[in-house]
PDB file of C-alpha atoms in Angstrom:
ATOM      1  CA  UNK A  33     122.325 115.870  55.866  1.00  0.00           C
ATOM      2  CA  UNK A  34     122.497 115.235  59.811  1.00  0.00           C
ATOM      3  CA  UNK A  35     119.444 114.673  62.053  1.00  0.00           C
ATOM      4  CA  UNK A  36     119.419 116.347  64.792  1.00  0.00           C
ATOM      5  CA  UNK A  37     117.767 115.434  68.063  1.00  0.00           C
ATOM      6  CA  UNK A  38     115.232 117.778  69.881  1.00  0.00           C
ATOM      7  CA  UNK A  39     116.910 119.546  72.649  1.00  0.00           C
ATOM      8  CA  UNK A  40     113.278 119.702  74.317  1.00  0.00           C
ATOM      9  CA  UNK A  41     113.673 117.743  77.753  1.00  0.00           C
ATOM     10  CA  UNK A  42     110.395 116.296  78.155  1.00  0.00           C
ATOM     11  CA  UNK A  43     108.050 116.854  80.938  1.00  0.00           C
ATOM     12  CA  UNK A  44     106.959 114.359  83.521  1.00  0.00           C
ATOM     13  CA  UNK A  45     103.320 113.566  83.481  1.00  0.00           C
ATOM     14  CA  UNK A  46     101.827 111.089  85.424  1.00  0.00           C
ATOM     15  CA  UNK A  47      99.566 108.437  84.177  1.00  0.00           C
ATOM     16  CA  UNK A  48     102.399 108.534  80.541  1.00  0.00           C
ATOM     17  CA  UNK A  49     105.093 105.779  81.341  1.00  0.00           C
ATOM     18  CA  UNK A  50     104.939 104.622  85.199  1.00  0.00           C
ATOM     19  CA  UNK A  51     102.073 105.808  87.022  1.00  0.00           C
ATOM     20  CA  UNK A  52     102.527 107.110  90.348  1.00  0.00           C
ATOM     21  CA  UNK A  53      99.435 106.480  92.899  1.00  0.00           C
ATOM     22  CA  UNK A  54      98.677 108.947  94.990  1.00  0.00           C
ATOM     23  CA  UNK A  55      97.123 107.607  98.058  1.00  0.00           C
ATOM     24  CA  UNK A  56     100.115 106.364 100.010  1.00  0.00           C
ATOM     25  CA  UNK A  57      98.217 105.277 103.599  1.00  0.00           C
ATOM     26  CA  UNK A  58      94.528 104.590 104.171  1.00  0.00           C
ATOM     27  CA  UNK A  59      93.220 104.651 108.052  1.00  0.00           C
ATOM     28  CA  UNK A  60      90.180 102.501 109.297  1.00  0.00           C
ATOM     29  CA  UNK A  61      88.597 103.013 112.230  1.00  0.00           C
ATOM     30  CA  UNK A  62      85.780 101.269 113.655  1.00  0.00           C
ATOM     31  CA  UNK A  63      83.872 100.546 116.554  1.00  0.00           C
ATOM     32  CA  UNK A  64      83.231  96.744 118.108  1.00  0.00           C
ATOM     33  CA  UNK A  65      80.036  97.182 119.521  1.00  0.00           C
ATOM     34  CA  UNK A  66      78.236  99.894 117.617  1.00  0.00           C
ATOM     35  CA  UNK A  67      75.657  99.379 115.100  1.00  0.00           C
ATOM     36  CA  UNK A  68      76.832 102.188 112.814  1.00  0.00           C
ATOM     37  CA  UNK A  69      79.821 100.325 112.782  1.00  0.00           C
ATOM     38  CA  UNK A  70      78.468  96.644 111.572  1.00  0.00           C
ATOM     39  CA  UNK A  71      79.169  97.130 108.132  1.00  0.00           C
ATOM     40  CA  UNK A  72      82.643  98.593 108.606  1.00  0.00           C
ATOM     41  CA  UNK A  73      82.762  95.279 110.692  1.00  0.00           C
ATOM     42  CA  UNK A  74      81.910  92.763 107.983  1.00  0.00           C
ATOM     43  CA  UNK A  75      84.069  94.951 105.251  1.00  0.00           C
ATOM     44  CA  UNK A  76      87.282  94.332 107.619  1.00  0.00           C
ATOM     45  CA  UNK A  77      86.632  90.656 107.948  1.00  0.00           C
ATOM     46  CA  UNK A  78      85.657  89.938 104.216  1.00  0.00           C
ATOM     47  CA  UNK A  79      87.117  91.845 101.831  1.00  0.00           C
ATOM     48  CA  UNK A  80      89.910  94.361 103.283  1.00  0.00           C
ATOM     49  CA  UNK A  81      92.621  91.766 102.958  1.00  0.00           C
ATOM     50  CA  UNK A  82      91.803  91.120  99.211  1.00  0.00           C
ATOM     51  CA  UNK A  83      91.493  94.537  98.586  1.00  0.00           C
ATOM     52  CA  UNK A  84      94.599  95.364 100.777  1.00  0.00           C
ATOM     53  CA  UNK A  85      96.814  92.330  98.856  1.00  0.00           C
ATOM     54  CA  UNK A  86      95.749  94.175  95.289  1.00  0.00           C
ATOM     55  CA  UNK A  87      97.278  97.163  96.462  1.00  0.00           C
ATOM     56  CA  UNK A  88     100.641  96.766  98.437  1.00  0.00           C
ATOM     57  CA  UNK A  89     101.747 100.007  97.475  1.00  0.00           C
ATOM     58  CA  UNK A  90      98.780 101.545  99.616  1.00  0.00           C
ATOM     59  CA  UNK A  91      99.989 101.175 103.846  1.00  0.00           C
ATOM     60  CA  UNK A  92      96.427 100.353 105.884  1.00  0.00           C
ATOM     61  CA  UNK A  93      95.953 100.558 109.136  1.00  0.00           C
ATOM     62  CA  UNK A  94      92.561  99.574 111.089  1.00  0.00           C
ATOM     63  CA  UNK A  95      92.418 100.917 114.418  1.00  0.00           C
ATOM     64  CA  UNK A  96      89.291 101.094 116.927  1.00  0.00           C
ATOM     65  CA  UNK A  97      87.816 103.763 118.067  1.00  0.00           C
ATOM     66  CA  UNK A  98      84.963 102.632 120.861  1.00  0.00           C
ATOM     67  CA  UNK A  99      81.751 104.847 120.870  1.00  0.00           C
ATOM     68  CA  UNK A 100      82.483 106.505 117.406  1.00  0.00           C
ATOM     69  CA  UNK A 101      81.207 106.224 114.041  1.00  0.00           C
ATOM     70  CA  UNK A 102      83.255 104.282 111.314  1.00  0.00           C
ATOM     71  CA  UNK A 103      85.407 106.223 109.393  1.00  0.00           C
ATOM     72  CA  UNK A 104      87.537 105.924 106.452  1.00  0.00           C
ATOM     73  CA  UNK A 105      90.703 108.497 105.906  1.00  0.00           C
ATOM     74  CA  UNK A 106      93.179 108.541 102.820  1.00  0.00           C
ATOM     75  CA  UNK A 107      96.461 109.930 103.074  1.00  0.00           C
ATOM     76  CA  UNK A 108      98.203 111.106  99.854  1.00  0.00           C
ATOM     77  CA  UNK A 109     101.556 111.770  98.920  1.00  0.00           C
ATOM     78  CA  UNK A 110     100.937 115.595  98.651  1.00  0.00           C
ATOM     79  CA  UNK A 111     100.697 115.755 102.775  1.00  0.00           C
ATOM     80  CA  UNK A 112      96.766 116.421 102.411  1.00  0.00           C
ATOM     81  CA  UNK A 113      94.123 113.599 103.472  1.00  0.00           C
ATOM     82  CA  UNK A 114      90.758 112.951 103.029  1.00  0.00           C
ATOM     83  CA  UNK A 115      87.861 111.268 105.329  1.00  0.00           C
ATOM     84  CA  UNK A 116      84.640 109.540 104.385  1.00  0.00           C
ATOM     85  CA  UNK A 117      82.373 108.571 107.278  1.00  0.00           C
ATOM     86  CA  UNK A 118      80.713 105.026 106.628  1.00  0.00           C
ATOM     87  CA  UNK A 119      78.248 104.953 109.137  1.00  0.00           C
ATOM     88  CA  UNK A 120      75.565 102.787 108.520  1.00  0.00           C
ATOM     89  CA  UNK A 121      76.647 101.514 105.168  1.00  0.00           C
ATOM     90  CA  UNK A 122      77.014  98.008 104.242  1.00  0.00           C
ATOM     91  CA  UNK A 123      80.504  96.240 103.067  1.00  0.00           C
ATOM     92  CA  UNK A 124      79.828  96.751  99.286  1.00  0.00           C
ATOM     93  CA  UNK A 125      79.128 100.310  99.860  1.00  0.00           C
ATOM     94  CA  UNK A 126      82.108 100.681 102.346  1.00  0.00           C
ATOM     95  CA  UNK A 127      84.355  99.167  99.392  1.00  0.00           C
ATOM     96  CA  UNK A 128      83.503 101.632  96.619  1.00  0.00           C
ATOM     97  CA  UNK A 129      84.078 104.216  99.169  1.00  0.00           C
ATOM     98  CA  UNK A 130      87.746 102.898 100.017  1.00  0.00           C
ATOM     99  CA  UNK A 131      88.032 102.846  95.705  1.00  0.00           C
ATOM    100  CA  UNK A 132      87.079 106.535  95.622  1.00  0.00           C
ATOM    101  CA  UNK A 133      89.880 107.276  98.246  1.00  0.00           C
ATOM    102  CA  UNK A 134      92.312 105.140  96.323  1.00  0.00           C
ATOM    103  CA  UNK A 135      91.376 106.758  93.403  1.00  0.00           C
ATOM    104  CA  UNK A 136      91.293 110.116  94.651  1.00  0.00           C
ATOM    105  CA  UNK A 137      94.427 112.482  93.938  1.00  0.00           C
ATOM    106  CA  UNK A 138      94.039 114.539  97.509  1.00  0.00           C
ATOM    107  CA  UNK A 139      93.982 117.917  96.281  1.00  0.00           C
ATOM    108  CA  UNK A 140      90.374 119.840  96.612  1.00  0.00           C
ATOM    109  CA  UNK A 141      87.639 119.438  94.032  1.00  0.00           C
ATOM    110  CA  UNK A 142      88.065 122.740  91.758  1.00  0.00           C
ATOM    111  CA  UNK A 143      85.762 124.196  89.427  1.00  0.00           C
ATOM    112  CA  UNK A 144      86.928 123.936  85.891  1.00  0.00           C
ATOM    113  CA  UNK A 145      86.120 126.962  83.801  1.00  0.00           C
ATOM    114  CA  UNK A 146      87.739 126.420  80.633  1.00  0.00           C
ATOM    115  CA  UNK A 147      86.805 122.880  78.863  1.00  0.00           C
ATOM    116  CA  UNK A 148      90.550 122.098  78.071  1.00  0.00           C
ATOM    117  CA  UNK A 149      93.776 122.211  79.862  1.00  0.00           C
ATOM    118  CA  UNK A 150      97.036 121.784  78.317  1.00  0.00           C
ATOM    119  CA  UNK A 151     100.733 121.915  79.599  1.00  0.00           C
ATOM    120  CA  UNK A 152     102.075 122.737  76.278  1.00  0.00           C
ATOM    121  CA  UNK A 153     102.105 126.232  74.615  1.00  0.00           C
ATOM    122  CA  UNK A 154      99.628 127.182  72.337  1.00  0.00           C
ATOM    123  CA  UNK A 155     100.675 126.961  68.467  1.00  0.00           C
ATOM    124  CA  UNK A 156      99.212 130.050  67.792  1.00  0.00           C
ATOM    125  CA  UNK A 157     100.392 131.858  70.503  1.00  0.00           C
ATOM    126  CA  UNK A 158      98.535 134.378  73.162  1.00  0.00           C
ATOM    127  CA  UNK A 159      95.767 136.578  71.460  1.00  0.00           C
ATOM    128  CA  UNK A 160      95.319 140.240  71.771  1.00  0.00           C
ATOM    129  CA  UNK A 161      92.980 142.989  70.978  1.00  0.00           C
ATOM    130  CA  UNK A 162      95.924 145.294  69.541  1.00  0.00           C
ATOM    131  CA  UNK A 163      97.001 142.042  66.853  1.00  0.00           C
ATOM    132  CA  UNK A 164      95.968 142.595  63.068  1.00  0.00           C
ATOM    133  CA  UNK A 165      94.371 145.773  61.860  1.00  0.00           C
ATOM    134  CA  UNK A 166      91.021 145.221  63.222  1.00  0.00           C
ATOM    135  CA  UNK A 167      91.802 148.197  66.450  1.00  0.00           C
ATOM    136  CA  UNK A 168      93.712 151.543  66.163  1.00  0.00           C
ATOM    137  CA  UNK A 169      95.381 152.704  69.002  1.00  0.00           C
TER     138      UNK A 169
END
């Protein structure tokens, strides 16, 4: 008796094997003089280039932006982006924020009306009112 291999190809899913991250560039902006901006201020000098060395795969760029609030935008590899203002928030605060971009996969929050989501067919296959005996047509 032979064994045969499956002639399924399987299907790509990321997070199984190498995981793909999806926010490719994150923009900081920030203001010098503005007191909105004094956290944003203290993140940049303390802990954006340990947080930017733990992720090389993530570009950053930190631009001012005089008279403006401080603002955080993620750019993701599906062309969409996402903004956070920090305003008034301290460097702590300012880095869970810039983990929640990281983290984020881009695409819109969506309402999830069924509890489970599969890519795979279902074993039994799709139900109908006119299967079995139960409903004469």
């Amino acid at each position: 008796m032979t064994i045969r291999a499956l002639e399924k190809v399987s299907v790509g899913q990321n997070g199984i094997g190498a995981f793909i991250l999806q926010c490719r560039k994150m923009d900081i902006h920030y203001c010098d003089y503005s007191g909105s901006s004094r956290g944003m201020n203290a993140f940049i000098k303390s802990q954006l280039s340990k947080f930017a060395s733990t992720h090389p795969q993530i570009e950053f760029a930190v631009s001012p932006r005089p008279r403006k609030h401080p603002v955080l935008i993620g750019h993701y590899i599906n062309g969409k982006q996402k903004s956070i203002c920090v305003k008034n928030m301290d460097s702590l605060q300012i880095l869970k924020k810039a983990e929640l971009l990281r983290d984020a996969s881009g695409e819109k929050i969506k309402k999830v009306n069924k509890p489970v989501t599969s890519i795979n067919d279902s074993v039994r296959g799709v139900w109908s009112p006119y299967h079995g005996s139960g409903m004469p047509v």
